[in-house]
XYZ file of C-alpha atoms in Angstrom:
367
model
C -33.982 -3.596 -11.369
C -35.066 -0.362 -9.756
C -33.715 1.380 -6.414
C -33.578 4.644 -4.465
C -30.794 5.873 -2.653
C -28.895 8.830 -0.818
C -25.762 10.293 -2.787
C -23.452 9.941 0.274
C -24.278 6.326 0.979
C -23.914 5.551 -2.915
C -20.461 8.100 -3.466
C -18.520 6.385 -0.824
C -18.548 2.828 -2.319
C -18.939 4.073 -5.767
C -15.562 5.923 -5.428
C -13.833 2.758 -3.563
C -14.794 0.689 -6.231
C -13.999 3.525 -9.486
C -10.621 3.667 -8.383
C -9.767 -0.196 -9.356
C -11.366 0.934 -13.198
C -8.368 1.475 -15.899
C -9.632 4.658 -18.676
C -8.383 2.792 -21.200
C -9.499 -0.573 -21.434
C -9.234 -3.815 -24.160
C -12.163 -4.741 -23.251
C -15.336 -1.843 -23.155
C -16.971 -3.995 -20.061
C -13.666 -3.008 -17.772
C -14.923 0.429 -17.801
C -18.010 -0.428 -16.285
C -18.995 -1.081 -12.698
C -21.469 -3.786 -11.760
C -24.263 -2.653 -10.161
C -26.362 -5.913 -8.255
C -29.864 -5.309 -6.196
C -30.508 -8.558 -4.307
C -32.946 -8.496 -1.388
C -32.089 -5.143 0.736
C -28.302 -5.102 -0.132
C -26.651 -3.199 -3.426
C -22.970 -4.471 -4.300
C -20.968 -2.823 -6.582
C -18.055 -4.194 -8.432
C -15.448 -2.831 -10.088
C -12.126 -4.711 -11.952
C -9.267 -4.330 -14.334
C -8.932 -8.385 -14.238
C -5.978 -7.935 -11.825
C -8.048 -6.226 -8.968
C -11.279 -6.783 -7.747
C -13.315 -4.459 -5.530
C -16.601 -4.836 -4.198
C -18.784 -2.516 -2.208
C -21.752 -3.223 -0.375
C -24.657 -0.817 1.075
C -27.543 -1.337 2.396
C -30.828 0.001 1.120
C -33.121 1.548 3.006
C -36.429 1.903 0.727
C -37.694 -1.516 -1.039
C -36.051 -2.442 -4.166
C -36.325 -4.579 -7.673
C -33.973 -6.721 -8.128
C -31.636 -7.164 -10.871
C -27.867 -6.498 -12.274
C -26.342 -4.598 -14.630
C -22.919 -2.783 -15.919
C -22.701 1.234 -16.021
C -19.967 3.663 -16.966
C -18.153 3.745 -13.870
C -16.363 7.007 -14.392
C -19.438 8.692 -15.648
C -21.723 7.422 -12.658
C -19.734 8.850 -10.464
C -18.687 12.294 -12.024
C -22.992 12.729 -11.845
C -22.729 11.493 -8.345
C -20.023 14.244 -7.283
C -22.469 16.876 -9.000
C -25.224 16.464 -7.203
C -26.066 18.181 -4.280
C -25.509 16.438 -0.875
C -28.442 15.846 0.051
C -29.754 14.399 -3.358
C -32.186 11.098 -3.644
C -30.737 9.252 -6.234
C -33.271 7.179 -7.731
C -31.872 4.468 -10.806
C -33.859 2.103 -13.429
C -33.615 0.154 -15.578
C -35.190 0.776 -18.717
C -34.672 -1.111 -21.965
C -31.359 -1.894 -21.808
C -30.106 1.725 -20.567
C -29.695 2.911 -17.204
C -32.548 6.239 -15.956
C -30.815 8.667 -13.136
C -33.147 10.690 -11.643
C -32.625 13.029 -9.050
C -34.518 16.043 -8.078
C -35.043 17.632 -11.397
C -31.894 16.379 -12.907
C -32.146 12.868 -15.037
C -29.689 11.302 -16.908
C -29.569 7.997 -19.386
C -26.650 6.037 -19.200
C -25.880 3.180 -21.825
C -25.315 -0.417 -20.524
C -23.161 -4.046 -20.769
C -24.913 -7.029 -19.708
C -23.982 -8.230 -16.276
C -23.031 -11.772 -18.029
C -20.303 -10.027 -20.009
C -18.410 -8.557 -16.941
C -15.367 -11.063 -15.516
C -15.359 -12.090 -11.701
C -11.775 -12.920 -9.998
C -12.038 -16.939 -10.051
C -13.216 -17.894 -7.204
C -10.929 -20.495 -5.711
C -10.854 -21.846 -1.957
C -8.966 -20.152 0.366
C -6.695 -22.268 1.820
C -5.640 -19.658 4.883
C -7.875 -17.297 6.781
C -6.674 -14.943 9.732
C -8.015 -12.052 11.567
C -6.541 -8.575 12.070
C -7.343 -4.895 12.767
C -7.275 -3.225 9.635
C -5.567 -0.562 11.047
C -2.099 -3.217 11.674
C -2.709 -3.830 8.463
C -2.459 -0.590 6.289
C 0.533 0.190 8.993
C 2.411 -2.744 7.831
C 1.664 -1.420 4.129
C 2.877 2.466 4.882
C 5.982 1.066 6.621
C 7.069 -1.115 3.813
C 5.737 -0.811 0.456
C 7.851 2.478 -0.831
C 10.703 -0.133 -0.652
C 9.250 -2.309 -3.742
C 10.912 -2.092 -6.707
C 9.433 -0.796 -10.146
C 8.938 -2.369 -13.391
C 12.232 -4.296 -12.268
C 13.114 -7.642 -14.429
C 13.008 -9.291 -11.495
C 9.620 -9.416 -11.419
C 8.759 -10.980 -7.834
C 10.199 -7.658 -6.674
C 7.339 -5.527 -8.357
C 5.168 -6.798 -5.139
C 4.927 -6.831 -1.741
C 6.028 -10.330 0.374
C 2.975 -11.298 2.829
C 4.699 -13.859 5.105
C 2.472 -15.626 7.385
C 4.368 -16.950 10.155
C 1.962 -18.821 12.285
C 0.640 -16.278 14.774
C 2.576 -13.380 13.026
C 1.792 -11.379 10.140
C 5.069 -9.649 8.346
C 5.336 -7.354 5.487
C 8.611 -7.034 2.957
C 9.496 -4.842 0.508
C 13.091 -4.584 -1.351
C 14.454 -3.470 -4.501
C 17.939 -4.390 -3.998
C 19.361 -1.931 -2.510
C 17.540 -1.255 0.436
C 15.111 -3.655 2.216
C 11.793 -2.309 4.822
C 10.123 -4.950 6.866
C 7.150 -4.662 9.509
C 5.664 -7.386 11.488
C 2.561 -7.159 14.194
C 1.052 -10.082 15.844
C -2.152 -11.834 14.630
C -5.929 -11.544 16.552
C -6.948 -15.343 15.208
C -3.676 -17.225 14.651
C -3.871 -19.410 11.277
C -0.975 -21.263 12.914
C 0.170 -22.086 9.183
C 3.497 -20.640 7.452
C 3.270 -19.311 4.223
C 4.525 -16.615 0.942
C 2.837 -14.826 -0.835
C 3.919 -11.458 -3.400
C 0.875 -9.008 -3.897
C 1.570 -7.291 -6.891
C 2.079 -3.180 -6.521
C -1.394 -2.238 -7.825
C -3.073 -4.635 -5.115
C -1.383 -3.150 -2.900
C -1.594 0.480 -3.979
C -5.566 -0.228 -3.455
C -5.079 -2.285 -0.420
C -3.517 0.605 1.255
C -6.369 3.634 -0.086
C -9.586 1.136 0.728
C -8.130 0.565 4.659
C -8.782 2.759 7.524
C -7.209 3.526 10.862
C -10.387 2.406 12.828
C -10.311 -1.219 15.207
C -12.701 -2.988 12.673
C -11.533 -6.055 12.100
C -10.859 -7.840 8.460
C -10.503 -10.825 7.192
C -7.332 -11.868 5.305
C -7.781 -14.457 3.048
C -4.937 -16.119 1.477
C -5.692 -18.855 -2.266
C -3.350 -20.548 -4.437
C -3.383 -17.567 -6.954
C -5.432 -14.712 -5.158
C -5.420 -12.864 -1.618
C -8.541 -11.454 0.064
C -9.216 -8.882 2.374
C -13.289 -8.804 3.777
C -14.626 -6.020 5.399
C -18.153 -5.692 6.266
C -18.850 -3.012 3.632
C -16.438 -4.330 1.369
C -14.302 -7.345 -0.554
C -10.702 -6.473 -2.219
C -9.285 -9.497 -4.200
C -6.189 -9.262 -5.641
C -4.417 -12.043 -7.969
C -0.937 -12.944 -6.349
C 2.962 -12.513 -8.363
C 3.526 -16.374 -9.374
C 7.989 -16.238 -8.206
C 9.963 -16.649 -5.263
C 10.442 -14.267 -2.793
C 14.610 -13.571 -1.781
C 15.325 -14.879 1.399
C 15.319 -11.624 2.834
C 16.458 -13.074 6.402
C 19.676 -13.793 4.960
C 20.384 -10.285 3.557
C 19.680 -8.166 7.511
C 22.807 -7.764 8.791
C 24.168 -10.308 11.900
C 27.043 -9.115 14.101
C 26.027 -5.492 13.105
C 26.840 -4.691 16.743
C 27.936 -0.703 16.578
C 24.504 0.927 17.544
C 24.441 4.757 17.144
C 20.658 6.362 19.003
C 19.843 9.930 17.875
C 16.749 11.246 17.796
C 15.242 10.652 14.285
C 13.347 13.758 13.530
C 16.759 15.688 13.866
C 18.673 13.254 12.119
C 15.854 13.179 9.254
C 15.947 17.571 8.686
C 20.334 16.638 8.892
C 19.551 14.564 5.903
C 17.343 16.684 4.278
C 19.779 19.975 4.406
C 22.823 17.854 3.150
C 20.908 16.144 0.026
C 20.593 19.348 -0.951
C 24.204 19.481 -2.505
C 24.706 15.734 -2.775
C 25.019 14.687 -6.572
C 21.746 14.314 -8.302
C 22.481 11.395 -9.877
C 24.011 9.220 -6.832
C 22.249 11.240 -4.370
C 25.204 9.814 -2.269
C 26.466 11.008 1.053
C 28.888 10.312 3.704
C 28.100 9.454 7.522
C 31.283 9.385 10.105
C 30.597 8.300 13.395
C 32.674 9.418 16.727
C 31.686 9.089 20.398
C 28.735 11.374 21.346
C 28.886 12.457 17.220
C 27.132 11.535 13.782
C 28.884 13.956 10.563
C 26.769 14.055 7.913
C 28.731 15.647 4.531
C 27.131 15.604 1.123
C 29.420 17.370 -2.328
C 28.451 17.321 -5.880
C 30.211 17.568 -9.383
C 30.155 22.104 -8.726
C 32.728 21.269 -5.929
C 29.738 22.345 -3.689
C 29.278 20.797 -0.076
C 27.206 20.548 2.801
C 27.926 19.373 5.776
C 25.869 18.571 9.475
C 26.485 17.293 12.769
C 23.949 15.932 15.539
C 24.034 14.880 19.217
C 24.361 10.635 18.996
C 23.676 8.225 21.659
C 27.493 6.202 20.190
C 30.523 4.907 22.071
C 31.750 3.708 18.270
C 34.756 5.822 16.658
C 36.186 6.336 13.563
C 33.091 5.037 10.932
C 32.648 6.691 8.076
C 29.968 4.796 5.485
C 28.196 6.337 2.838
C 24.319 5.795 1.517
C 22.236 6.678 -0.715
C 20.508 9.771 0.733
C 16.739 9.239 -0.612
C 16.902 5.560 0.669
C 17.450 6.936 4.472
C 15.343 9.381 4.443
C 12.597 6.753 3.596
C 13.871 4.938 6.127
C 12.718 7.492 8.845
C 9.878 8.835 7.383
C 8.348 5.389 7.984
C 9.620 4.905 11.173
C 7.299 6.826 14.145
C 9.566 6.715 16.673
C 11.328 9.571 18.351
C 14.358 7.985 18.732
C 16.001 5.463 15.798
C 18.814 3.125 16.731
C 21.507 2.342 13.497
C 23.401 -0.558 13.869
C 26.499 -0.998 11.779
C 29.645 -3.290 11.300
C 31.955 -2.265 8.782
C 31.866 1.139 6.214
C 31.269 -1.960 3.698
C 28.237 -3.681 5.003
C 24.745 -3.017 4.788
C 23.092 -0.780 7.603
C 19.886 -1.792 10.029
C 17.675 1.139 10.686
C 14.870 0.563 13.377
C 12.905 2.373 15.955
C 14.527 2.443 19.764
C 11.997 0.841 21.104
C 10.751 -1.948 18.866
C 12.118 -4.201 16.371
C 9.036 -4.888 14.997
C 9.770 -2.280 12.172
C 13.101 -2.766 10.404
C 14.975 -1.313 7.780
C 17.987 -2.244 5.824
C 20.090 0.650 3.551
C 23.387 -0.789 1.411
C 26.118 1.023 1.546
C 27.554 3.094 -1.307
C 31.432 3.374 -2.300
C 32.478 7.268 -1.968
C-alpha cells in the first residue's frame, strides 16, 4: 500500500473517525484506524464495537492498493502537527507504516487488517432519505433529555420513531420528555421504532453538518446506518422497548400562557441562582397578563421575577425543576413559546408558538 495525500484532505476524515476510537481498549486493534486503498479511494474506519465510522476521500495521485491498521491518535497527532500545505506520503514497509512529509519521517507500528472487527452487515430492512440539517435539528432538540446510566437501560438512548412520511426523535429520563419531528423527503411508508444508544447519538450529532446535503437512513434489525457521500456511520441499537411516550403528552392542558422565550429564560436563570441546590425547585404563578417566578433556599434567601405574559389564566401556581425548563427553552428556537397547563399537579407542555413540531413535557414539583 502506498499513496500521497494533502494534509487537509486526510485530517478531516481522520478526525471524524478517531473520535469513535476509545483511548483505553481491551483489544489493541480497537485503538487503531483501518486504512484501505482501492483504486483512487482511501477509506478510514474506526470502531469501538458499538459505533463504527467510515470516512472516504478521493486520492488525486495514482495509488498502490492495500489495507493496514495504524494507531489512530498517533497518526492524527502527526497530521495535526504538520504544516497546513504539507503533502503526506504513506507507505507500508515490512509491517510498519512510514509517513513522510517534507523533511519529516515517522515509522508507526501496525496490526493486520484481518484483525479489525467490522459491525455486521445485516440487511437494512428500511431506508429513507432526508436533508442532514433536519436530522441534526431533531437530535439537538431532544438528545439532552436522554437518561444517564438509568437502570431502565432503554431510556439511555434516543428513540427514532419512523412514522411513514415523518421521522420523530424522542428522549425522556422519567422527569421530562423532549419530542421533535420532521417530514421525510422520500417516505419509507413503513412504521418502525429504534433506540440509538447515547454514544451513537453523540457521534452522529458530531458528524452531521448544517448544509442541505442529503443523507440516507438505513434501519436494520440490530443496527442503524447513516450514509453520506463521504462518510458512513453505523451504530448498534439498544435492544428494548421504549415506553408509550404519547401517553405522557398532557391532553386537555387548555390553560395557555404565551411568553417571550428569551425573557422567560433570563428570568429563570436569575431565579435559579437562589433555588435549592439539591431540588432546583422554582414556583411559577400565573395570573392574567403576568407570570411570577419565585425561588428560595434553606438559607432563607429568596428571588422573585415577574414578566409579561399573554394569558387569561388566573390563580394557578405550579412548581418545576428550573433546569428542566431551561433545557427545554434552550432547545426551542421561536421568539415566543406557549406553556400549556392543566393544574398544579399535572405536567406542563412547552412548545413554540408557531409550531407543534417540537414539544417538551416537564413534570411538576411539589413545593
